[in-house]
């Protein structure tokens, strides 16, 4: 489905009825990535209206023609949410860059947000300042791994902790497919210029709603330490830090992800 906000076209998918879950994907990804992570699972989603939004320049949402900043993204998405659900309370769920946006939306729409789920979220915008982890202990299905091209082997070894047929096929279906569709020049300009959000960084707001945070101990993209250092702003946080997970937490450890998210969402039923 498509809507227009501030003259910008935004694509979204809505599934089910009930308490709204606003779900945001990571940079270069799309709604399908998050739908596979949440819909095609054992998570009991009855009683929740899941709204997956393609961020501008990704999926089926074209790049916006507004000032290309993360603050613009946060304000635009906040208006999209207002159009879609009005003043209803909602839970915001964000993965990676979507987790960074979720933090900003929670600040702007603090009166409406009753829950926050951050999956391997960006905390420090500047990549060189992040306390990144390293991939040091991998679980590899060698019988499958040897069937891959040398290029694929090198790519997976640099990015993933759990490497087997399922995780590799999901990576291609969810990540590689979406990345190929993204507006690279638009997103590169965003990342290189004004990726940092003043809405987030200049705010001292305490997130007093319940929060669920997923972190990978071997996350070499955003790490986990920076989020732990920010927990003083999340006094009601539940944190899952898994040793055998990288930045692809829900892909590598689906059972833990689904069980924890399912149990956490039950508090709202």
PDB file of C-alpha atoms in Angstrom:
ATOM      1  CA  UNK A   1       0.000   0.000   0.000  1.00  0.00           C
ATOM      2  CA  UNK A   2       1.079   3.567  -0.696  1.00  0.00           C
ATOM      3  CA  UNK A   3       0.447   6.839   1.130  1.00  0.00           C
ATOM      4  CA  UNK A   4       1.694  10.368   0.593  1.00  0.00           C
ATOM      5  CA  UNK A   5       3.074  12.442   3.474  1.00  0.00           C
ATOM      6  CA  UNK A   6       4.742  15.821   2.979  1.00  0.00           C
ATOM      7  CA  UNK A   7       4.449  15.152  -0.752  1.00  0.00           C
ATOM      8  CA  UNK A   8       6.538  11.976  -0.376  1.00  0.00           C
ATOM      9  CA  UNK A   9       5.383   8.511  -1.379  1.00  0.00           C
ATOM     10  CA  UNK A  10       5.787   5.846   1.297  1.00  0.00           C
ATOM     11  CA  UNK A  11       5.097   2.146   0.821  1.00  0.00           C
ATOM     12  CA  UNK A  12       3.921   0.030   3.743  1.00  0.00           C
ATOM     13  CA  UNK A  13       2.357  -3.349   4.482  1.00  0.00           C
ATOM     14  CA  UNK A  14      -0.304  -3.869   7.141  1.00  0.00           C
ATOM     15  CA  UNK A  15      -1.114  -7.287   8.606  1.00  0.00           C
ATOM     16  CA  UNK A  16      -3.655  -8.221  11.282  1.00  0.00           C
ATOM     17  CA  UNK A  17      -5.722  -6.199  13.737  1.00  0.00           C
ATOM     18  CA  UNK A  18      -5.180  -4.863  17.228  1.00  0.00           C
ATOM     19  CA  UNK A  19      -2.426  -2.937  19.006  1.00  0.00           C
ATOM     20  CA  UNK A  20      -0.186  -1.405  16.306  1.00  0.00           C
ATOM     21  CA  UNK A  21       3.396  -2.602  15.923  1.00  0.00           C
ATOM     22  CA  UNK A  22       5.354  -0.163  13.763  1.00  0.00           C
ATOM     23  CA  UNK A  23       8.265  -2.109  12.267  1.00  0.00           C
ATOM     24  CA  UNK A  24      11.327  -0.530  10.653  1.00  0.00           C
ATOM     25  CA  UNK A  25      14.081  -2.288   8.710  1.00  0.00           C
ATOM     26  CA  UNK A  26      17.769  -1.456   8.500  1.00  0.00           C
ATOM     27  CA  UNK A  27      19.706   0.649   6.005  1.00  0.00           C
ATOM     28  CA  UNK A  28      19.521  -0.707   2.423  1.00  0.00           C
ATOM     29  CA  UNK A  29      16.872  -3.294   3.445  1.00  0.00           C
ATOM     30  CA  UNK A  30      13.068  -3.341   3.131  1.00  0.00           C
ATOM     31  CA  UNK A  31       9.773  -4.505   4.622  1.00  0.00           C
ATOM     32  CA  UNK A  32      10.180  -8.056   3.320  1.00  0.00           C
ATOM     33  CA  UNK A  33      13.304  -8.495   5.456  1.00  0.00           C
ATOM     34  CA  UNK A  34      11.336  -7.748   8.616  1.00  0.00           C
ATOM     35  CA  UNK A  35       8.215  -9.613   7.520  1.00  0.00           C
ATOM     36  CA  UNK A  36      10.269 -12.798   7.190  1.00  0.00           C
ATOM     37  CA  UNK A  37      11.821 -12.177  10.612  1.00  0.00           C
ATOM     38  CA  UNK A  38       8.475 -11.671  12.369  1.00  0.00           C
ATOM     39  CA  UNK A  39       5.628 -13.133  10.295  1.00  0.00           C
ATOM     40  CA  UNK A  40       7.174 -16.439   9.175  1.00  0.00           C
ATOM     41  CA  UNK A  41       7.785 -17.522  12.757  1.00  0.00           C
ATOM     42  CA  UNK A  42       6.324 -19.104  15.870  1.00  0.00           C
ATOM     43  CA  UNK A  43       5.560 -15.666  17.376  1.00  0.00           C
ATOM     44  CA  UNK A  44       1.875 -15.417  18.341  1.00  0.00           C
ATOM     45  CA  UNK A  45       0.790 -12.225  16.604  1.00  0.00           C
ATOM     46  CA  UNK A  46      -2.965 -12.308  17.111  1.00  0.00           C
ATOM     47  CA  UNK A  47      -4.119  -9.057  18.702  1.00  0.00           C
ATOM     48  CA  UNK A  48      -1.424  -7.005  16.961  1.00  0.00           C
ATOM     49  CA  UNK A  49      -1.658  -4.913  13.819  1.00  0.00           C
ATOM     50  CA  UNK A  50       1.777  -5.164  12.221  1.00  0.00           C
ATOM     51  CA  UNK A  51       2.714  -2.207  10.028  1.00  0.00           C
ATOM     52  CA  UNK A  52       5.928  -2.630   8.045  1.00  0.00           C
ATOM     53  CA  UNK A  53       7.257   0.557   6.456  1.00  0.00           C
ATOM     54  CA  UNK A  54       9.698   0.839   3.549  1.00  0.00           C
ATOM     55  CA  UNK A  55      12.048   3.674   4.446  1.00  0.00           C
ATOM     56  CA  UNK A  56      12.630   6.305   1.724  1.00  0.00           C
ATOM     57  CA  UNK A  57      15.074   5.108  -0.919  1.00  0.00           C
ATOM     58  CA  UNK A  58      14.521   1.481   0.048  1.00  0.00           C
ATOM     59  CA  UNK A  59      12.097  -1.229  -0.991  1.00  0.00           C
ATOM     60  CA  UNK A  60       9.135   0.305  -2.806  1.00  0.00           C
ATOM     61  CA  UNK A  61       9.500   3.774  -1.257  1.00  0.00           C
ATOM     62  CA  UNK A  62      11.350   6.177  -3.572  1.00  0.00           C
ATOM     63  CA  UNK A  63      13.978   8.522  -2.166  1.00  0.00           C
ATOM     64  CA  UNK A  64      12.345  11.624  -0.700  1.00  0.00           C
ATOM     65  CA  UNK A  65      13.201  15.066  -2.071  1.00  0.00           C
ATOM     66  CA  UNK A  66      13.451  16.679   1.368  1.00  0.00           C
ATOM     67  CA  UNK A  67      16.689  17.506   3.155  1.00  0.00           C
ATOM     68  CA  UNK A  68      18.534  14.192   3.298  1.00  0.00           C
ATOM     69  CA  UNK A  69      19.117  13.701   7.034  1.00  0.00           C
ATOM     70  CA  UNK A  70      18.210  11.217   9.735  1.00  0.00           C
ATOM     71  CA  UNK A  71      16.194  13.938  11.506  1.00  0.00           C
ATOM     72  CA  UNK A  72      14.136  14.288   8.315  1.00  0.00           C
ATOM     73  CA  UNK A  73      13.579  10.520   8.303  1.00  0.00           C
ATOM     74  CA  UNK A  74      12.417  10.551  11.920  1.00  0.00           C
ATOM     75  CA  UNK A  75      10.006  13.458  11.413  1.00  0.00           C
ATOM     76  CA  UNK A  76       8.669  12.019   8.148  1.00  0.00           C
ATOM     77  CA  UNK A  77       8.099   8.590   9.683  1.00  0.00           C
ATOM     78  CA  UNK A  78       6.434  10.149  12.723  1.00  0.00           C
ATOM     79  CA  UNK A  79       3.951  11.830  10.385  1.00  0.00           C
ATOM     80  CA  UNK A  80       3.441   8.569   8.491  1.00  0.00           C
ATOM     81  CA  UNK A  81       2.602   6.870  11.778  1.00  0.00           C
ATOM     82  CA  UNK A  82       0.167   9.659  12.652  1.00  0.00           C
ATOM     83  CA  UNK A  83      -1.607   9.229   9.311  1.00  0.00           C
ATOM     84  CA  UNK A  84      -1.772   5.444   9.685  1.00  0.00           C
ATOM     85  CA  UNK A  85      -2.891   5.105  13.316  1.00  0.00           C
ATOM     86  CA  UNK A  86      -3.775   8.579  14.548  1.00  0.00           C
ATOM     87  CA  UNK A  87      -3.213   8.995  18.285  1.00  0.00           C
ATOM     88  CA  UNK A  88      -3.408   5.296  19.152  1.00  0.00           C
ATOM     89  CA  UNK A  89      -0.712   3.851  21.440  1.00  0.00           C
ATOM     90  CA  UNK A  90       1.817   1.659  19.634  1.00  0.00           C
ATOM     91  CA  UNK A  91       4.995  -0.380  19.966  1.00  0.00           C
ATOM     92  CA  UNK A  92       7.952   0.625  17.803  1.00  0.00           C
ATOM     93  CA  UNK A  93      10.290  -2.106  16.517  1.00  0.00           C
ATOM     94  CA  UNK A  94      13.506  -1.297  14.681  1.00  0.00           C
ATOM     95  CA  UNK A  95      16.469  -3.236  13.334  1.00  0.00           C
ATOM     96  CA  UNK A  96      19.935  -1.648  12.947  1.00  0.00           C
ATOM     97  CA  UNK A  97      19.381   1.833  11.418  1.00  0.00           C
ATOM     98  CA  UNK A  98      15.670   1.232  11.949  1.00  0.00           C
ATOM     99  CA  UNK A  99      16.555   0.851  15.635  1.00  0.00           C
ATOM    100  CA  UNK A 100      18.206   4.262  15.567  1.00  0.00           C
ATOM    101  CA  UNK A 101      15.111   5.770  13.950  1.00  0.00           C
ATOM    102  CA  UNK A 102      12.936   3.992  16.520  1.00  0.00           C
ATOM    103  CA  UNK A 103      14.819   5.763  19.312  1.00  0.00           C
ATOM    104  CA  UNK A 104      14.054   9.117  17.676  1.00  0.00           C
ATOM    105  CA  UNK A 105      10.395   8.306  17.053  1.00  0.00           C
ATOM    106  CA  UNK A 106      10.063   7.225  20.692  1.00  0.00           C
ATOM    107  CA  UNK A 107      11.276  10.687  21.683  1.00  0.00           C
ATOM    108  CA  UNK A 108       8.981  12.619  19.326  1.00  0.00           C
ATOM    109  CA  UNK A 109       5.903  10.469  20.014  1.00  0.00           C
ATOM    110  CA  UNK A 110       6.682   9.682  23.639  1.00  0.00           C
ATOM    111  CA  UNK A 111       3.025   9.946  24.727  1.00  0.00           C
ATOM    112  CA  UNK A 112       1.988   7.255  22.222  1.00  0.00           C
ATOM    113  CA  UNK A 113       4.877   4.808  22.436  1.00  0.00           C
ATOM    114  CA  UNK A 114       4.171   2.113  25.032  1.00  0.00           C
ATOM    115  CA  UNK A 115       6.943  -0.282  24.041  1.00  0.00           C
ATOM    116  CA  UNK A 116      10.220  -0.325  22.146  1.00  0.00           C
ATOM    117  CA  UNK A 117      12.044  -3.264  20.545  1.00  0.00           C
ATOM    118  CA  UNK A 118      15.595  -2.544  19.399  1.00  0.00           C
ATOM    119  CA  UNK A 119      17.326  -5.247  17.349  1.00  0.00           C
ATOM    120  CA  UNK A 120      21.095  -4.696  17.022  1.00  0.00           C
ATOM    121  CA  UNK A 121      20.396  -0.950  16.970  1.00  0.00           C
ATOM    122  CA  UNK A 122      22.686   1.798  15.790  1.00  0.00           C
ATOM    123  CA  UNK A 123      23.656   3.799  18.884  1.00  0.00           C
ATOM    124  CA  UNK A 124      26.753   5.684  17.743  1.00  0.00           C
ATOM    125  CA  UNK A 125      26.160   7.099  14.225  1.00  0.00           C
ATOM    126  CA  UNK A 126      29.852   7.551  13.440  1.00  0.00           C
ATOM    127  CA  UNK A 127      31.084   4.104  12.443  1.00  0.00           C
ATOM    128  CA  UNK A 128      34.682   4.806  13.458  1.00  0.00           C
ATOM    129  CA  UNK A 129      33.587   5.737  17.017  1.00  0.00           C
ATOM    130  CA  UNK A 130      31.571   2.588  17.665  1.00  0.00           C
ATOM    131  CA  UNK A 131      32.845  -0.057  20.077  1.00  0.00           C
ATOM    132  CA  UNK A 132      32.471  -2.837  17.535  1.00  0.00           C
ATOM    133  CA  UNK A 133      32.863  -6.488  18.387  1.00  0.00           C
ATOM    134  CA  UNK A 134      34.772  -9.050  16.343  1.00  0.00           C
ATOM    135  CA  UNK A 135      33.647 -12.303  14.790  1.00  0.00           C
ATOM    136  CA  UNK A 136      35.873 -14.803  16.547  1.00  0.00           C
ATOM    137  CA  UNK A 137      33.883 -18.015  17.021  1.00  0.00           C
ATOM    138  CA  UNK A 138      31.798 -19.264  14.106  1.00  0.00           C
ATOM    139  CA  UNK A 139      29.419 -22.187  13.735  1.00  0.00           C
ATOM    140  CA  UNK A 140      29.980 -23.453  10.193  1.00  0.00           C
ATOM    141  CA  UNK A 141      28.342 -26.340   8.345  1.00  0.00           C
ATOM    142  CA  UNK A 142      31.456 -27.269   6.389  1.00  0.00           C
ATOM    143  CA  UNK A 143      29.660 -29.762   4.147  1.00  0.00           C
ATOM    144  CA  UNK A 144      27.547 -26.882   2.830  1.00  0.00           C
ATOM    145  CA  UNK A 145      30.235 -24.218   3.067  1.00  0.00           C
ATOM    146  CA  UNK A 146      32.539 -25.976   0.583  1.00  0.00           C
ATOM    147  CA  UNK A 147      29.800 -25.860  -2.074  1.00  0.00           C
ATOM    148  CA  UNK A 148      29.884 -22.054  -2.090  1.00  0.00           C
ATOM    149  CA  UNK A 149      32.016 -19.912  -4.362  1.00  0.00           C
ATOM    150  CA  UNK A 150      35.203 -18.471  -2.923  1.00  0.00           C
ATOM    151  CA  UNK A 151      33.642 -14.996  -3.092  1.00  0.00           C
ATOM    152  CA  UNK A 152      30.587 -16.119  -1.086  1.00  0.00           C
ATOM    153  CA  UNK A 153      32.748 -17.912   1.459  1.00  0.00           C
ATOM    154  CA  UNK A 154      34.814 -14.791   2.039  1.00  0.00           C
ATOM    155  CA  UNK A 155      31.690 -12.622   2.347  1.00  0.00           C
ATOM    156  CA  UNK A 156      29.952 -14.894   4.857  1.00  0.00           C
ATOM    157  CA  UNK A 157      33.097 -15.357   6.939  1.00  0.00           C
ATOM    158  CA  UNK A 158      33.396 -11.583   7.325  1.00  0.00           C
ATOM    159  CA  UNK A 159      29.759 -11.021   8.289  1.00  0.00           C
ATOM    160  CA  UNK A 160      28.164 -14.021   9.975  1.00  0.00           C
ATOM    161  CA  UNK A 161      28.616 -16.246  13.016  1.00  0.00           C
ATOM    162  CA  UNK A 162      26.260 -19.069  11.999  1.00  0.00           C
ATOM    163  CA  UNK A 163      26.946 -20.229   8.448  1.00  0.00           C
ATOM    164  CA  UNK A 164      24.757 -23.000   7.051  1.00  0.00           C
ATOM    165  CA  UNK A 165      22.303 -23.524   4.217  1.00  0.00           C
ATOM    166  CA  UNK A 166      19.412 -21.822   5.998  1.00  0.00           C
ATOM    167  CA  UNK A 167      21.279 -18.696   7.101  1.00  0.00           C
ATOM    168  CA  UNK A 168      22.973 -18.264   3.721  1.00  0.00           C
ATOM    169  CA  UNK A 169      19.754 -18.677   1.764  1.00  0.00           C
ATOM    170  CA  UNK A 170      17.967 -16.254   4.090  1.00  0.00           C
ATOM    171  CA  UNK A 171      20.808 -13.785   3.663  1.00  0.00           C
ATOM    172  CA  UNK A 172      20.388 -13.899  -0.106  1.00  0.00           C
ATOM    173  CA  UNK A 173      16.583 -13.727   0.045  1.00  0.00           C
ATOM    174  CA  UNK A 174      16.328 -10.993   2.660  1.00  0.00           C
ATOM    175  CA  UNK A 175      19.521  -8.955   2.566  1.00  0.00           C
ATOM    176  CA  UNK A 176      21.169  -9.286  -0.857  1.00  0.00           C
ATOM    177  CA  UNK A 177      17.817  -8.970  -2.670  1.00  0.00           C
ATOM    178  CA  UNK A 178      16.854  -5.791  -0.788  1.00  0.00           C
ATOM    179  CA  UNK A 179      20.286  -4.201  -1.115  1.00  0.00           C
ATOM    180  CA  UNK A 180      20.107  -4.613  -4.891  1.00  0.00           C
ATOM    181  CA  UNK A 181      16.876  -2.563  -4.944  1.00  0.00           C
ATOM    182  CA  UNK A 182      18.054   0.304  -2.736  1.00  0.00           C
ATOM    183  CA  UNK A 183      18.870   3.803  -4.004  1.00  0.00           C
ATOM    184  CA  UNK A 184      22.587   3.661  -3.288  1.00  0.00           C
ATOM    185  CA  UNK A 185      23.460   7.273  -4.078  1.00  0.00           C
ATOM    186  CA  UNK A 186      20.656   8.608  -1.865  1.00  0.00           C
ATOM    187  CA  UNK A 187      21.641   6.357   1.044  1.00  0.00           C
ATOM    188  CA  UNK A 188      25.360   6.993   0.673  1.00  0.00           C
ATOM    189  CA  UNK A 189      24.702  10.731   0.846  1.00  0.00           C
ATOM    190  CA  UNK A 190      22.611  10.217   3.988  1.00  0.00           C
ATOM    191  CA  UNK A 191      25.293   8.089   5.646  1.00  0.00           C
ATOM    192  CA  UNK A 192      28.182  10.341   4.652  1.00  0.00           C
ATOM    193  CA  UNK A 193      26.593  13.684   5.537  1.00  0.00           C
ATOM    194  CA  UNK A 194      23.885  13.850   8.216  1.00  0.00           C
ATOM    195  CA  UNK A 195      23.436  10.323   9.561  1.00  0.00           C
ATOM    196  CA  UNK A 196      23.592  11.624  13.144  1.00  0.00           C
ATOM    197  CA  UNK A 197      20.238  12.675  14.596  1.00  0.00           C
ATOM    198  CA  UNK A 198      20.073  15.798  16.729  1.00  0.00           C
ATOM    199  CA  UNK A 199      16.610  14.658  17.863  1.00  0.00           C
ATOM    200  CA  UNK A 200      18.267  11.677  19.537  1.00  0.00           C
ATOM    201  CA  UNK A 201      21.659  13.023  20.526  1.00  0.00           C
ATOM    202  CA  UNK A 202      20.404  16.294  22.047  1.00  0.00           C
ATOM    203  CA  UNK A 203      17.666  14.645  24.101  1.00  0.00           C
ATOM    204  CA  UNK A 204      18.053  13.500  27.698  1.00  0.00           C
ATOM    205  CA  UNK A 205      14.645  11.817  27.761  1.00  0.00           C
ATOM    206  CA  UNK A 206      14.320   8.630  29.802  1.00  0.00           C
ATOM    207  CA  UNK A 207      12.474   5.866  27.911  1.00  0.00           C
ATOM    208  CA  UNK A 208      10.105   4.820  30.701  1.00  0.00           C
ATOM    209  CA  UNK A 209       8.108   2.342  28.621  1.00  0.00           C
ATOM    210  CA  UNK A 210       9.076  -1.332  28.476  1.00  0.00           C
ATOM    211  CA  UNK A 211      11.936  -2.029  26.082  1.00  0.00           C
ATOM    212  CA  UNK A 212      13.325  -5.258  24.632  1.00  0.00           C
ATOM    213  CA  UNK A 213      16.877  -5.108  23.270  1.00  0.00           C
ATOM    214  CA  UNK A 214      18.614  -7.785  21.186  1.00  0.00           C
ATOM    215  CA  UNK A 215      22.404  -7.610  20.943  1.00  0.00           C
ATOM    216  CA  UNK A 216      24.974  -9.837  19.265  1.00  0.00           C
ATOM    217  CA  UNK A 217      28.194 -10.438  21.202  1.00  0.00           C
ATOM    218  CA  UNK A 218      30.001 -10.769  17.856  1.00  0.00           C
ATOM    219  CA  UNK A 219      28.304  -7.820  16.125  1.00  0.00           C
ATOM    220  CA  UNK A 220      31.040  -6.245  13.997  1.00  0.00           C
ATOM    221  CA  UNK A 221      28.727  -3.590  12.538  1.00  0.00           C
ATOM    222  CA  UNK A 222      27.394  -1.719  15.578  1.00  0.00           C
ATOM    223  CA  UNK A 223      28.748  -3.781  18.467  1.00  0.00           C
ATOM    224  CA  UNK A 224      26.895  -4.182  21.765  1.00  0.00           C
ATOM    225  CA  UNK A 225      28.847  -2.108  24.309  1.00  0.00           C
ATOM    226  CA  UNK A 226      27.472   1.269  23.203  1.00  0.00           C
ATOM    227  CA  UNK A 227      23.895   0.120  23.780  1.00  0.00           C
ATOM    228  CA  UNK A 228      24.811  -1.267  27.208  1.00  0.00           C
ATOM    229  CA  UNK A 229      26.349   2.106  28.061  1.00  0.00           C
ATOM    230  CA  UNK A 230      23.022   3.767  27.250  1.00  0.00           C
ATOM    231  CA  UNK A 231      20.868   1.518  29.431  1.00  0.00           C
ATOM    232  CA  UNK A 232      20.521   4.254  32.050  1.00  0.00           C
ATOM    233  CA  UNK A 233      17.987   5.778  29.645  1.00  0.00           C
ATOM    234  CA  UNK A 234      16.020   2.495  29.530  1.00  0.00           C
ATOM    235  CA  UNK A 235      15.128   1.640  33.154  1.00  0.00           C
ATOM    236  CA  UNK A 236      12.553  -0.980  32.057  1.00  0.00           C
ATOM    237  CA  UNK A 237      14.771  -2.741  29.524  1.00  0.00           C
ATOM    238  CA  UNK A 238      15.082  -6.472  29.012  1.00  0.00           C
ATOM    239  CA  UNK A 239      18.376  -7.232  27.258  1.00  0.00           C
ATOM    240  CA  UNK A 240      19.332 -10.351  25.335  1.00  0.00           C
ATOM    241  CA  UNK A 241      23.064 -10.498  24.592  1.00  0.00           C
ATOM    242  CA  UNK A 242      23.951 -13.717  22.771  1.00  0.00           C
ATOM    243  CA  UNK A 243      27.495 -14.938  22.304  1.00  0.00           C
ATOM    244  CA  UNK A 244      26.680 -16.823  19.105  1.00  0.00           C
ATOM    245  CA  UNK A 245      25.128 -13.943  17.176  1.00  0.00           C
ATOM    246  CA  UNK A 246      26.433 -11.134  14.977  1.00  0.00           C
ATOM    247  CA  UNK A 247      24.531  -8.208  13.456  1.00  0.00           C
ATOM    248  CA  UNK A 248      22.134 -10.759  11.907  1.00  0.00           C
ATOM    249  CA  UNK A 249      20.668 -11.756  15.295  1.00  0.00           C
ATOM    250  CA  UNK A 250      17.196 -12.856  14.167  1.00  0.00           C
ATOM    251  CA  UNK A 251      18.606 -14.725  11.180  1.00  0.00           C
ATOM    252  CA  UNK A 252      21.312 -16.629  13.069  1.00  0.00           C
ATOM    253  CA  UNK A 253      19.382 -17.315  16.267  1.00  0.00           C
ATOM    254  CA  UNK A 254      15.702 -17.451  15.257  1.00  0.00           C
ATOM    255  CA  UNK A 255      14.565 -19.630  18.160  1.00  0.00           C
ATOM    256  CA  UNK A 256      15.925 -17.290  20.826  1.00  0.00           C
ATOM    257  CA  UNK A 257      14.660 -14.249  18.936  1.00  0.00           C
ATOM    258  CA  UNK A 258      11.155 -15.619  18.456  1.00  0.00           C
ATOM    259  CA  UNK A 259      10.792 -16.996  21.985  1.00  0.00           C
ATOM    260  CA  UNK A 260      11.925 -13.774  23.641  1.00  0.00           C
ATOM    261  CA  UNK A 261       9.856 -11.484  21.426  1.00  0.00           C
ATOM    262  CA  UNK A 262       6.788 -13.707  21.794  1.00  0.00           C
ATOM    263  CA  UNK A 263       7.060 -13.741  25.602  1.00  0.00           C
ATOM    264  CA  UNK A 264       7.655  -9.982  25.735  1.00  0.00           C
ATOM    265  CA  UNK A 265       4.687  -9.155  23.479  1.00  0.00           C
ATOM    266  CA  UNK A 266       2.396 -11.275  25.640  1.00  0.00           C
ATOM    267  CA  UNK A 267       2.644  -8.589  28.321  1.00  0.00           C
ATOM    268  CA  UNK A 268       0.506  -6.372  26.080  1.00  0.00           C
ATOM    269  CA  UNK A 269      -2.300  -8.861  25.487  1.00  0.00           C
TER     270      UNK A 269
END
